[in-house]
mmCIF file of C-alpha atoms in Angstrom:
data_model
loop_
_atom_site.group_PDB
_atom_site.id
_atom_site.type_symbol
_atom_site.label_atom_id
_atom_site.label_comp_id
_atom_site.label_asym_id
_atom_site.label_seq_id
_atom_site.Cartn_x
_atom_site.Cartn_y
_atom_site.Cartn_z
ATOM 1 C CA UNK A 1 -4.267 -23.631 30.428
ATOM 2 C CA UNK A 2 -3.534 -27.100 31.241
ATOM 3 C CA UNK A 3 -1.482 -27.736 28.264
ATOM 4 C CA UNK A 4 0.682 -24.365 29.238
ATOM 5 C CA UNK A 5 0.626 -25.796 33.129
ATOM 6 C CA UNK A 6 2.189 -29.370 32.058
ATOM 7 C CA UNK A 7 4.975 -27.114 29.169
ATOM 8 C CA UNK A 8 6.173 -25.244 32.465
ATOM 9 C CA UNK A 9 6.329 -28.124 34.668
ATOM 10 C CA UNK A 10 8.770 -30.245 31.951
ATOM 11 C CA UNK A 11 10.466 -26.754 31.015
ATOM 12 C CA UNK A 12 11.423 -26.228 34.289
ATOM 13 C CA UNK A 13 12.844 -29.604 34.900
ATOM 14 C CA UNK A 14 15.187 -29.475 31.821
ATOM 15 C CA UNK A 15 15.751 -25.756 32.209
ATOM 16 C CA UNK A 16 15.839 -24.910 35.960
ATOM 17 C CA UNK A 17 16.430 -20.745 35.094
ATOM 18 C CA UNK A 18 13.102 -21.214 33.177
ATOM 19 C CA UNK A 19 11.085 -20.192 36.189
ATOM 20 C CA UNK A 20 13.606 -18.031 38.102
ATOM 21 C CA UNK A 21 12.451 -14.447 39.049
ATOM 22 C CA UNK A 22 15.139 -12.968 37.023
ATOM 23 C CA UNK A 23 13.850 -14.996 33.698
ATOM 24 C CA UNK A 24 9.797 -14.120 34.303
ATOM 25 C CA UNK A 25 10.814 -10.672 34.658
ATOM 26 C CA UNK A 26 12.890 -10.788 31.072
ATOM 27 C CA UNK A 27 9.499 -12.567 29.578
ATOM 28 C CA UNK A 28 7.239 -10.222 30.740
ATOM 29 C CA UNK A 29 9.933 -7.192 29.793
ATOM 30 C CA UNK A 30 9.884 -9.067 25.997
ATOM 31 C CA UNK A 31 6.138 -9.529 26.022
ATOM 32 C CA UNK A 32 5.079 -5.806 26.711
ATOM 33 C CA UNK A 33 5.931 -5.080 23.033
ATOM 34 C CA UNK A 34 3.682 -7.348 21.523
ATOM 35 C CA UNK A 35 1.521 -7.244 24.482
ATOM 36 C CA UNK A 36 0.950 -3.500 23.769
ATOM 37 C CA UNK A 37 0.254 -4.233 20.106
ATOM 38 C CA UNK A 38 -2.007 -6.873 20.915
ATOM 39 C CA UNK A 39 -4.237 -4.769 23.481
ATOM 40 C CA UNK A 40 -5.449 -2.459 20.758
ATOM 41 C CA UNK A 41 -5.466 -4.966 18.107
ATOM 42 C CA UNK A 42 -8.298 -6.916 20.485
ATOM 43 C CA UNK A 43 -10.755 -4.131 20.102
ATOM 44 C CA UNK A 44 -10.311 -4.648 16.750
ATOM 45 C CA UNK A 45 -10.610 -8.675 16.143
ATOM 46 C CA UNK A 46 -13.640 -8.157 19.006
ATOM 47 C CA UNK A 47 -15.434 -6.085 16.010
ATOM 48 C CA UNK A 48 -14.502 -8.931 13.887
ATOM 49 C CA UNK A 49 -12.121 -7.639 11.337
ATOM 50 C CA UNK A 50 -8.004 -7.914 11.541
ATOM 51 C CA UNK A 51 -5.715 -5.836 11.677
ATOM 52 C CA UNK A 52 -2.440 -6.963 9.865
ATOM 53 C CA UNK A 53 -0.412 -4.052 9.576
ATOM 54 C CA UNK A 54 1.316 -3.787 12.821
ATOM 55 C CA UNK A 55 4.045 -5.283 12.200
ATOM 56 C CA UNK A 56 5.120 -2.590 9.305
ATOM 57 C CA UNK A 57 3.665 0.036 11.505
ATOM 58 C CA UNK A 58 5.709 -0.763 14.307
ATOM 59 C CA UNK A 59 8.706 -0.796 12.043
ATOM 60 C CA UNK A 60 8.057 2.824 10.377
ATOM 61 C CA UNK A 61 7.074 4.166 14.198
ATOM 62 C CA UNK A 62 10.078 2.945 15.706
ATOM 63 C CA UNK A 63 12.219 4.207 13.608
ATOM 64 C CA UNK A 64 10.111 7.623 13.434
ATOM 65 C CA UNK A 65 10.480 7.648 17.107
ATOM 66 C CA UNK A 66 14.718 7.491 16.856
ATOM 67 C CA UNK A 67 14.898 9.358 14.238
ATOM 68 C CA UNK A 68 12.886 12.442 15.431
ATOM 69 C CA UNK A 69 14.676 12.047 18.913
ATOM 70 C CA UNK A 70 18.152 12.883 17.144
ATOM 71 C CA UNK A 71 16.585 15.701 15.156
ATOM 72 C CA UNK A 72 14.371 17.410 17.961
ATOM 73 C CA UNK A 73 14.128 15.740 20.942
ATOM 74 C CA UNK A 74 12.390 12.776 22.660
ATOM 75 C CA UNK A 75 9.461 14.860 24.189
ATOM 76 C CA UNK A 76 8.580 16.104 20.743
ATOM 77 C CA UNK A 77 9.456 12.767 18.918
ATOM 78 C CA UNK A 78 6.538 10.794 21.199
ATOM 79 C CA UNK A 79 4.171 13.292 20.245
ATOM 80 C CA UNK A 80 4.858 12.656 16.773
ATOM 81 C CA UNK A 81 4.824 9.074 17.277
ATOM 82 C CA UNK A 82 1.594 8.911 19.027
ATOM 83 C CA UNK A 83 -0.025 11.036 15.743
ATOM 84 C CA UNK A 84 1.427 9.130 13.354
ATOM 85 C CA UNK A 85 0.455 5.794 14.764
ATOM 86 C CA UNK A 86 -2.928 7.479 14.839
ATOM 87 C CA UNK A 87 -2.971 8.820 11.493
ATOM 88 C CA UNK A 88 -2.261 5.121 9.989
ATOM 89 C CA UNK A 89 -5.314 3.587 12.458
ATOM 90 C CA UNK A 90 -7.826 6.505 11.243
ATOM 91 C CA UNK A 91 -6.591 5.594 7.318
ATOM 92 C CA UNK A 92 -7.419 1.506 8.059
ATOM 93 C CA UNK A 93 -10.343 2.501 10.185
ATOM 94 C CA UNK A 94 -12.063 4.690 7.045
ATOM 95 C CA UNK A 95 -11.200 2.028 4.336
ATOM 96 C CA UNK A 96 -12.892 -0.881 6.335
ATOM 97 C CA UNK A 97 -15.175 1.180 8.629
ATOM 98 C CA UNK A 98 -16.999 3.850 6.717
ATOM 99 C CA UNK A 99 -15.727 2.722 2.943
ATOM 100 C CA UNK A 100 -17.097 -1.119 3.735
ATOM 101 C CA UNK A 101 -13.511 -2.427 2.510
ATOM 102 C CA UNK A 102 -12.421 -5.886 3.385
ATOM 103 C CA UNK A 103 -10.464 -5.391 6.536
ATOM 104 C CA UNK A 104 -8.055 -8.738 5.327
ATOM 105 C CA UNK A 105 -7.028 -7.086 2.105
ATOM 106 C CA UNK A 106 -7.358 -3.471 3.546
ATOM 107 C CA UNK A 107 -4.616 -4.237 5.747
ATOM 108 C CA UNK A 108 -2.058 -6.377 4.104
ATOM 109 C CA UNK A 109 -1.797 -3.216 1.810
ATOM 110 C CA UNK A 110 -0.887 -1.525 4.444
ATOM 111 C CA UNK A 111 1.647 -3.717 5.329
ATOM 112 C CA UNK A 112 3.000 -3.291 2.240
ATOM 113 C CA UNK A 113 2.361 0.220 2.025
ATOM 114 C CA UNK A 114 4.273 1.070 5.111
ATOM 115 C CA UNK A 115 7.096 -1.222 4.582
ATOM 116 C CA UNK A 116 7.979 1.283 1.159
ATOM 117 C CA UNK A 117 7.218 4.119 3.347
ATOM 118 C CA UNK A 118 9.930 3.129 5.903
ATOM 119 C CA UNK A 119 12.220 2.192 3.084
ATOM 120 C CA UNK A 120 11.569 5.587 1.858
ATOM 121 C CA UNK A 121 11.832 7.705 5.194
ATOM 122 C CA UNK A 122 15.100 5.967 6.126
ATOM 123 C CA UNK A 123 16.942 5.994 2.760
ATOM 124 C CA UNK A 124 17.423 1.727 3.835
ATOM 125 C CA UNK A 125 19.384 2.822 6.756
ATOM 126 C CA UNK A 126 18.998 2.049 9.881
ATOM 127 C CA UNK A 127 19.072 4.803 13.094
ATOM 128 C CA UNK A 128 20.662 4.881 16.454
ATOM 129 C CA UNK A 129 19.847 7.221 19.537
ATOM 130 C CA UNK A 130 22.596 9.603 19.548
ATOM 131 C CA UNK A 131 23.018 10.133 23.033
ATOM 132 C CA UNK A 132 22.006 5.984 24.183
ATOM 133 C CA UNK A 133 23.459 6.518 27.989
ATOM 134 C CA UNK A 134 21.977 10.167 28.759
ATOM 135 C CA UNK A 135 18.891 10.509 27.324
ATOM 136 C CA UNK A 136 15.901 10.522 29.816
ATOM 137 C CA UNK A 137 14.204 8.397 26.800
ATOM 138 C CA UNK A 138 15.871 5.151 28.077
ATOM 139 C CA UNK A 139 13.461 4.627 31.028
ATOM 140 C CA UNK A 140 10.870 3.554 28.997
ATOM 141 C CA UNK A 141 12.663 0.855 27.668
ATOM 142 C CA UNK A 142 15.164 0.004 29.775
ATOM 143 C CA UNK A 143 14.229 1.668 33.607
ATOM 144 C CA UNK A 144 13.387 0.299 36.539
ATOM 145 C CA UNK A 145 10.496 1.205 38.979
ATOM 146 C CA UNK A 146 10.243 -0.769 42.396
ATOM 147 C CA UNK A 147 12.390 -3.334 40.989
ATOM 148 C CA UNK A 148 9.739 -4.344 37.950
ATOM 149 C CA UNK A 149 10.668 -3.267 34.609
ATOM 150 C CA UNK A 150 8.864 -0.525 33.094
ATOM 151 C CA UNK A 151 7.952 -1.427 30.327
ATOM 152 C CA UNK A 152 5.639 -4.039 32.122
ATOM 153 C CA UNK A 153 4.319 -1.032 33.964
ATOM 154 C CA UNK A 154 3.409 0.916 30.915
ATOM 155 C CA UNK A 155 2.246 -2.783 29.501
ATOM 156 C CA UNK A 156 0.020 -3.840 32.846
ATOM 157 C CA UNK A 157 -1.453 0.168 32.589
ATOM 158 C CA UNK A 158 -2.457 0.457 29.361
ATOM 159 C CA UNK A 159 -3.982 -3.305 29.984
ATOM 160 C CA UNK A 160 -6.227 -1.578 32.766
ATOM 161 C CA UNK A 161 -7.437 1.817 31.105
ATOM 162 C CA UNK A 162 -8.451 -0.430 28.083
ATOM 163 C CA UNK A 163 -10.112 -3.262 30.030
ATOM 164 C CA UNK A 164 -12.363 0.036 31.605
ATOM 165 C CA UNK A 165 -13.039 1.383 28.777
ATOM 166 C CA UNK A 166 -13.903 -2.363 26.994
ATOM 167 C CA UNK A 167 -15.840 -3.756 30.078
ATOM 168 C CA UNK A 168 -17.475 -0.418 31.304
ATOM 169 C CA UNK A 169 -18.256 2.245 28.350
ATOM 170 C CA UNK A 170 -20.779 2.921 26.317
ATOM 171 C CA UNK A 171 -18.172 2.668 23.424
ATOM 172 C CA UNK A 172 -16.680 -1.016 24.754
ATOM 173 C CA UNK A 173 -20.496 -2.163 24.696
ATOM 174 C CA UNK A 174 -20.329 -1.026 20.578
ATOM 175 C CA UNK A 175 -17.545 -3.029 20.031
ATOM 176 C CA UNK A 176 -18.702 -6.087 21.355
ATOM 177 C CA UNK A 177 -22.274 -5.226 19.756
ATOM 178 C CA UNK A 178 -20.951 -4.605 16.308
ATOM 179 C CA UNK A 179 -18.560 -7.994 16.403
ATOM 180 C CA UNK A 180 -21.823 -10.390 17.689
ATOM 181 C CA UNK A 181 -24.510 -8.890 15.136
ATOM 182 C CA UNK A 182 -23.254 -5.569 13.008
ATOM 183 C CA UNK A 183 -26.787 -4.974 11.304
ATOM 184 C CA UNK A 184 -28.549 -5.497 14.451
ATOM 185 C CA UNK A 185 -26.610 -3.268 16.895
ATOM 186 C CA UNK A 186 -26.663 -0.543 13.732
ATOM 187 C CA UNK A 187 -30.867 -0.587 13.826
ATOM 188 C CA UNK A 188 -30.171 -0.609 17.657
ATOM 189 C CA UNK A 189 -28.565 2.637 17.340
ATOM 190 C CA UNK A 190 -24.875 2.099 17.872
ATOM 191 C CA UNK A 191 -22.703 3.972 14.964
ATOM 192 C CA UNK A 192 -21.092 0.894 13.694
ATOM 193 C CA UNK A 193 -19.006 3.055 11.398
ATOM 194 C CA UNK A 194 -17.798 5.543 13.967
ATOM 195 C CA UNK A 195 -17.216 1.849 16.033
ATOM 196 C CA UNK A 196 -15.048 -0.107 13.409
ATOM 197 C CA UNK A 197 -13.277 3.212 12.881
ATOM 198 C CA UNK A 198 -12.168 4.094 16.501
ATOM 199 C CA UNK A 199 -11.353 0.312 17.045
ATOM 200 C CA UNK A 200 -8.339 0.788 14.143
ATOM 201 C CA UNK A 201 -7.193 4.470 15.610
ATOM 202 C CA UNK A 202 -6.463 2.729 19.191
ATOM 203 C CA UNK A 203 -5.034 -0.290 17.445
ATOM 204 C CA UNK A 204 -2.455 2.591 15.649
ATOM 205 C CA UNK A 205 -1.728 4.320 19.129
ATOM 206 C CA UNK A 206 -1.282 1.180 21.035
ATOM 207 C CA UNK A 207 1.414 0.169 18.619
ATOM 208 C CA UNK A 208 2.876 3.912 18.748
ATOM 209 C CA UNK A 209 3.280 2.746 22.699
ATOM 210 C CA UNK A 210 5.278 -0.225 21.772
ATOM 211 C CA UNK A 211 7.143 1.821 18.984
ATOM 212 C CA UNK A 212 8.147 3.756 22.068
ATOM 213 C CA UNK A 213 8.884 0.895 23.928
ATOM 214 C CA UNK A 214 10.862 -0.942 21.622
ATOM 215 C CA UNK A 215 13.026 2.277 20.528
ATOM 216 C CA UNK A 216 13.718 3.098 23.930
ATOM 217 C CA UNK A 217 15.023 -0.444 24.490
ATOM 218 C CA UNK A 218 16.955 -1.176 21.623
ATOM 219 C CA UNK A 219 18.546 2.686 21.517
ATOM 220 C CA UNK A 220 18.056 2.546 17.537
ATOM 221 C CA UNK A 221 15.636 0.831 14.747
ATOM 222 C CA UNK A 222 16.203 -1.533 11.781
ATOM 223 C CA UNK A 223 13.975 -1.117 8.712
ATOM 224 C CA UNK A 224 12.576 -4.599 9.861
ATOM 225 C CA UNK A 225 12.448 -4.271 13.730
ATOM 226 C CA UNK A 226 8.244 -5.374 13.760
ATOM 227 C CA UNK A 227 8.786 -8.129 11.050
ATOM 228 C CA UNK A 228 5.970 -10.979 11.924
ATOM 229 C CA UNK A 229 5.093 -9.294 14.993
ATOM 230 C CA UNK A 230 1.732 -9.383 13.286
ATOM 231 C CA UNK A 231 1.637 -13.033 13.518
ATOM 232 C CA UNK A 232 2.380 -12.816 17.047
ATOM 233 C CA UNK A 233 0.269 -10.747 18.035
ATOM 234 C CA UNK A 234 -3.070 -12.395 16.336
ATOM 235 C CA UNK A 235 -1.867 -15.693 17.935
ATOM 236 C CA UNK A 236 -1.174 -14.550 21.362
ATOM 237 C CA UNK A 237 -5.039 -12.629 21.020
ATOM 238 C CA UNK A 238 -6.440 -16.441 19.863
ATOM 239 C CA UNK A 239 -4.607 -18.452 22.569
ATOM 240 C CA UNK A 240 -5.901 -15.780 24.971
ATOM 241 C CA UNK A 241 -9.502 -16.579 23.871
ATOM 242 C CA UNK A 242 -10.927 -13.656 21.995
ATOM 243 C CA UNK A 243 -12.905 -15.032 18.816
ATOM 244 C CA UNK A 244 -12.041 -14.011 15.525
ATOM 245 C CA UNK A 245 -15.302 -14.532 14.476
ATOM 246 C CA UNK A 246 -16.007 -11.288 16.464
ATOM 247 C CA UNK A 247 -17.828 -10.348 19.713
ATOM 248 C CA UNK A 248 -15.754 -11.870 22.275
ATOM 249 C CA UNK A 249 -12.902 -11.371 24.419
ATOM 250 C CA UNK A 250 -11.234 -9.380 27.235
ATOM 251 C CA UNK A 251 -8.100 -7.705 27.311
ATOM 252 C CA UNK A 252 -7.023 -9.595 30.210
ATOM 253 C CA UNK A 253 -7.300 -12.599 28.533
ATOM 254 C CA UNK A 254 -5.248 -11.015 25.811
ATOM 255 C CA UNK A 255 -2.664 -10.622 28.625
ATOM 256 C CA UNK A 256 -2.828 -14.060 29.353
ATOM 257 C CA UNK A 257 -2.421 -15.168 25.933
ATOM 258 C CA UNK A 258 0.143 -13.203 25.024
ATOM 259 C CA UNK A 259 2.205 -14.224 27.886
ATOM 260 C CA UNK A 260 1.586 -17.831 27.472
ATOM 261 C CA UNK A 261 2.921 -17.198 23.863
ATOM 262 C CA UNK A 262 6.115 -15.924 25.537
ATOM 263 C CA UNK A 263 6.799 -18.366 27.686
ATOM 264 C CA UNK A 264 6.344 -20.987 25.226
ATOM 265 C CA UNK A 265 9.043 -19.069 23.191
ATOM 266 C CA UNK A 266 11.458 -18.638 26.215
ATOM 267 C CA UNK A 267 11.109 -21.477 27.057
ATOM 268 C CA UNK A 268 12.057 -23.318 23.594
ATOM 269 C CA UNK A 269 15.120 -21.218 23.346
ATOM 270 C CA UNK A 270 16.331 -22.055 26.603
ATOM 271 C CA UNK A 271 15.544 -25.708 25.836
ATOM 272 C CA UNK A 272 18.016 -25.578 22.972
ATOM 273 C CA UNK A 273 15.883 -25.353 20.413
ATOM 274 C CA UNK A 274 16.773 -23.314 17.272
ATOM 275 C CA UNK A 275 14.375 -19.995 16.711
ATOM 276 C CA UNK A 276 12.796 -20.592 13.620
ATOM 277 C CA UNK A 277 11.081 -23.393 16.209
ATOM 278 C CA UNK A 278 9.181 -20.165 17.512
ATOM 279 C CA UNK A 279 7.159 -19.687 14.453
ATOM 280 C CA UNK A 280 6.230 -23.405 13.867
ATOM 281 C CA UNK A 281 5.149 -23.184 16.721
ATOM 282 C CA UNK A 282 2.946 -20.097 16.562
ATOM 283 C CA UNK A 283 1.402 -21.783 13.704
ATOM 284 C CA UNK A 284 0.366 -24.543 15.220
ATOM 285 C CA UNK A 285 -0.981 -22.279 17.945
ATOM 286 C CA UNK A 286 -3.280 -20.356 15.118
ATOM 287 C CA UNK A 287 -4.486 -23.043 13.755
ATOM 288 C CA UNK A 288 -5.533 -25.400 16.784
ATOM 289 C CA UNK A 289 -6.746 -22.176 18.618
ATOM 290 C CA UNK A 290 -9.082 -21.476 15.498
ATOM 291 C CA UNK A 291 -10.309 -24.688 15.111
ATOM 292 C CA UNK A 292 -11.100 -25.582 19.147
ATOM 293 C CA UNK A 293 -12.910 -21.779 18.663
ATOM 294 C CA UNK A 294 -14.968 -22.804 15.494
ATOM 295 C CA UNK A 295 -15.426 -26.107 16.982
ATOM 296 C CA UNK A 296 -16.966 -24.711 19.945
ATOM 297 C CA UNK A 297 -19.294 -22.561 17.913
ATOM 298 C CA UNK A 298 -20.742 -25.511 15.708
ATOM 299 C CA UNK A 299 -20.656 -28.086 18.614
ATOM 300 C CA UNK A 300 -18.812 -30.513 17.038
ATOM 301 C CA UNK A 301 -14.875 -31.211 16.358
ATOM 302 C CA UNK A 302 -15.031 -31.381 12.278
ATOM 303 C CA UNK A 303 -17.483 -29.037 10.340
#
């Protein structure tokens, strides 16, 4: 935090938009994406396993989402978002939850996997909303409500329902149970299985939401619209604090993070800097969030 504090304060000074109401309000509108990605992807890493398939899965929902919109309408084309995103959760939540696969190699197939199935599904094209200025679909990408964007609506709601149901269910007390000590909270009683597995299907239908999201903003979908958001995502869940190690974190600190990330990104750009800078960057941001997180565990700086 004081590292991000002292990157605003210079920022601003060279950049004096940086901190303008109109430019926090474009960050946050940017950040809901990967913010929404990243708030089911935290019940996940909480459970300690990964989940690096979003990025694909973002890619083949999107352009799901446009594609069924032209063919039978937006209403229908959410619903079959929202199922599909689910389906691909439930398949990564039975190979690592109830098969015992590693959740690392479980999901870079995936990533794989769903980059050929996009390839497939859009014969390597890519698809634009037919009607982009009438279609009641635009709101959720590109609406206004009170003068906030809504996709930070949708973003800052979904943020509160899963905080609840983290911070005050039976089911957010597995999660954290299953990442601190699996074998103990399974002779404790909690279904670790059922757990791991339910922790991948919300980490599919939070990324549906920002397949939504991002269709609805960008009026179409390119076969790689989530490309690295996967990287983006885990870093922005690290910087906000959550342990990959497994059993802690908050999704408000997942907020935080994720935000931070964006700012830092915003930031560089309107600092001149070219935007391949963005992903050095969210390397270094990995790796020194890792290691002050591992050092913290051991109690010392080098292992």
């Amino acid at each position: 935090m004081l590292a991000f504090a002292v990157f605003l304060l210079v920022t601003s000074l060279y950049a004096p938009t940086f901190l303008s109401p109109g430019n926090i309000l474009d960050v946050i509108r940017q950040v809901s994406i990967t913010g929404m990605i990243a708030i089911g992807v935290t019940f996940v890493v909480i459970t300690g396993r990964l989940d690096l398939s979003v990025g694909s899965m973002l890619t083949l929902l999107t352009v799901v989402m446009v594609d069924q919109h032209n063919q039978l309408g937006p209403a229908v084309a959410i619903a079959i978002t929202l199922l599909v995103g689910a389906v691909v959760g439930a398949l990564n939540g039975f190979l690592v939850g109830y098969m015992k696969l590693n959740a690392l190699i479980v999901t870079l197939a995936m990533l794989s996997f769903l980059q050929g199935v996009t390839l497939f599904y859009s014969g390597g094209s890519n698809v634009n909303v037919a009607d982009a200025q009438t279609t009641w679909f635009r709101f959720f990408g590109r609406g206004d409500l009170l003068g906030i964007p809504t996709p930070v609506w949708i973003f800052l709601g979904a943020a509160v329902v899963a905080s609840f149901f983290l911070l005050k269910t039976n089911f957010g007390r597995g999660i954290y149970a299953v990442g601190g000590n699996e074998t103990t909270s399974r002779f404790s009683g909690v279904q670790t299985r059922k757990v791991v597995f339910s922790a991948y299907v919300l980490s599919g239908l939070a990324t549906a939401l920002a397949a939504i999201i991002m269709g609805s903003r960008v009026m179409g979908a390119q076969n790689t619209i989530g490309q690295g958001y996967e990287l983006t995502v885990l870093a922005g869940i690290i910087l906000g604090g959550t342990s990959l190690m497994g059993g802690s974190g908050t999704i408000w600190r997942t907020v935080l993070g994720i935000s931070m990330l964006g700012f830092v990104q915003n930031g560089l750009l309107l600092l001149g800097y070219p935007y391949y800078v963005q992903w050095l960057v969210t390397w270094m941001v990995i790796i020194l969030a890792v290691w002050v997180d591992l050092a913290a565990k051991r109690g010392r700086v080098i292992a």
